């Protein structure tokens, strides 16, 4: 998010969700996070889906994302958002229904930067 801009807040930082099913329909709602602007100038927030990997020390590395994973996550809004000083915006995260219906997939892990 906007490198070098102070006053930007994001909560929660980590979203983890066990997706269940009701009858044959998968629950695709993952959650949401709030991006706030405590600074003095408007901020343009553009979100990119990336991959994650752990090294031997437990550190997390952000890597290019597989196209399949990027297509599986749905962000709303997906376009860049302008957040005025003192304001915030909610970004909803859900799982694409076609991905959720695949029997060979048990989950995914991604970073939103």
Short mmCIF file of C-alpha atoms in Angstrom, two decimals:
data_model
loop_
_atom_site.label_atom_id
_atom_site.label_comp_id
_atom_site.label_asym_id
_atom_site.label_seq_id
_atom_site.Cartn_x
_atom_site.Cartn_y
_atom_site.Cartn_z
CA UNK A 1 0.00 0.00 0.00
CA UNK A 2 1.36 3.44 -0.97
CA UNK A 3 5.05 3.14 0.04
CA UNK A 4 6.29 6.03 2.17
CA UNK A 5 2.84 7.15 3.33
CA UNK A 6 2.47 7.47 7.09
CA UNK A 7 -0.80 7.11 8.93
CA UNK A 8 -2.08 4.05 7.04
CA UNK A 9 -3.64 1.39 9.28
CA UNK A 10 -4.84 -2.12 8.43
CA UNK A 11 -6.83 -4.41 10.72
CA UNK A 12 -6.99 -7.32 11.09
CA UNK A 13 -3.53 -8.14 9.77
CA UNK A 14 -4.14 -11.90 9.43
CA UNK A 15 -7.37 -13.55 8.32
CA UNK A 16 -7.71 -17.30 8.74
CA UNK A 17 -10.97 -19.03 7.91
CA UNK A 18 -12.18 -22.61 7.88
CA UNK A 19 -14.67 -22.78 5.04
CA UNK A 20 -17.64 -25.05 5.69
CA UNK A 21 -20.54 -26.30 3.62
CA UNK A 22 -24.30 -26.10 3.97
CA UNK A 23 -25.76 -29.02 2.07
CA UNK A 24 -23.81 -28.87 -1.21
CA UNK A 25 -23.04 -25.13 -1.17
CA UNK A 26 -19.58 -24.08 0.05
CA UNK A 27 -19.26 -21.07 2.34
CA UNK A 28 -17.12 -18.69 0.28
CA UNK A 29 -17.04 -15.74 2.71
CA UNK A 30 -13.52 -15.40 4.09
CA UNK A 31 -13.73 -12.08 5.94
CA UNK A 32 -12.86 -8.43 5.62
CA UNK A 33 -10.21 -5.97 6.67
CA UNK A 34 -10.34 -2.24 7.26
CA UNK A 35 -7.83 0.17 5.76
CA UNK A 36 -7.74 3.49 7.59
CA UNK A 37 -6.01 6.78 6.82
CA UNK A 38 -4.81 8.65 9.93
CA UNK A 39 -2.59 10.88 7.82
CA UNK A 40 -3.20 14.40 6.53
CA UNK A 41 -3.50 13.63 2.80
CA UNK A 42 -5.72 11.29 0.74
CA UNK A 43 -4.23 7.85 0.03
CA UNK A 44 -4.81 5.65 -3.02
CA UNK A 45 -4.97 2.00 -1.94
CA UNK A 46 -4.36 -0.66 -4.58
CA UNK A 47 -4.27 -4.29 -3.41
CA UNK A 48 -2.23 -7.05 -5.05
CA UNK A 49 -2.54 -10.79 -4.30
CA UNK A 50 0.82 -12.48 -3.70
CA UNK A 51 2.07 -15.90 -2.60
CA UNK A 52 3.67 -16.86 0.71
CA UNK A 53 6.47 -19.20 1.75
CA UNK A 54 8.12 -20.00 5.09
CA UNK A 55 11.86 -20.46 5.40
CA UNK A 56 13.63 -22.71 7.93
CA UNK A 57 13.70 -19.91 10.53
CA UNK A 58 9.94 -19.37 10.34
CA UNK A 59 10.24 -16.10 8.45
CA UNK A 60 7.60 -15.38 5.84
CA UNK A 61 8.65 -14.51 2.31
CA UNK A 62 6.25 -12.82 -0.13
CA UNK A 63 6.58 -14.32 -3.62
CA UNK A 64 4.83 -14.07 -6.97
CA UNK A 65 1.43 -15.76 -6.75
CA UNK A 66 0.28 -18.70 -8.82
CA UNK A 67 -2.41 -17.55 -11.29
CA UNK A 68 -4.79 -20.18 -9.90
CA UNK A 69 -4.52 -18.74 -6.37
CA UNK A 70 -4.89 -15.15 -7.57
CA UNK A 71 -8.03 -16.12 -9.49
CA UNK A 72 -9.45 -17.97 -6.45
CA UNK A 73 -9.54 -14.90 -4.19
CA UNK A 74 -12.18 -12.25 -4.84
CA UNK A 75 -11.63 -8.77 -3.39
CA UNK A 76 -14.38 -6.19 -3.15
CA UNK A 77 -13.74 -3.48 -4.07
CA UNK A 78 -11.14 -4.75 -6.53
CA UNK A 79 -10.23 -1.37 -8.04
CA UNK A 80 -7.96 1.13 -6.28
CA UNK A 81 -9.75 3.08 -3.53
CA UNK A 82 -9.07 6.66 -2.45
CA UNK A 83 -9.24 7.05 1.33
CA UNK A 84 -9.57 10.59 2.67
CA UNK A 85 -7.78 11.68 5.87
CA UNK A 86 -9.66 10.42 8.93
CA UNK A 87 -11.65 7.90 6.86
CA UNK A 88 -11.48 4.16 6.31
CA UNK A 89 -12.63 1.58 3.77
CA UNK A 90 -13.65 -2.05 4.20
CA UNK A 91 -12.27 -4.64 1.78
CA UNK A 92 -14.18 -7.93 1.66
CA UNK A 93 -12.36 -11.16 0.83
CA UNK A 94 -14.16 -14.21 -0.52
CA UNK A 95 -13.28 -17.41 -2.32
CA UNK A 96 -14.35 -17.96 -5.91
CA UNK A 97 -17.18 -20.54 -5.89
CA UNK A 98 -15.63 -22.59 -8.72
CA UNK A 99 -12.40 -22.95 -6.70
CA UNK A 100 -14.31 -23.78 -3.51
CA UNK A 101 -16.26 -26.53 -5.30
CA UNK A 102 -13.11 -28.35 -6.43
CA UNK A 103 -12.63 -31.56 -4.45
CA UNK A 104 -8.85 -31.51 -4.99
CA UNK A 105 -8.44 -28.22 -3.11
CA UNK A 106 -8.45 -28.01 0.68
CA UNK A 107 -7.43 -24.36 1.06
CA UNK A 108 -4.96 -21.69 0.06
CA UNK A 109 -2.64 -19.14 1.57
CA UNK A 110 -1.91 -15.71 0.09
CA UNK A 111 -0.63 -12.27 1.02
CA UNK A 112 -2.44 -9.06 0.14
CA UNK A 113 0.00 -6.21 -0.34
#
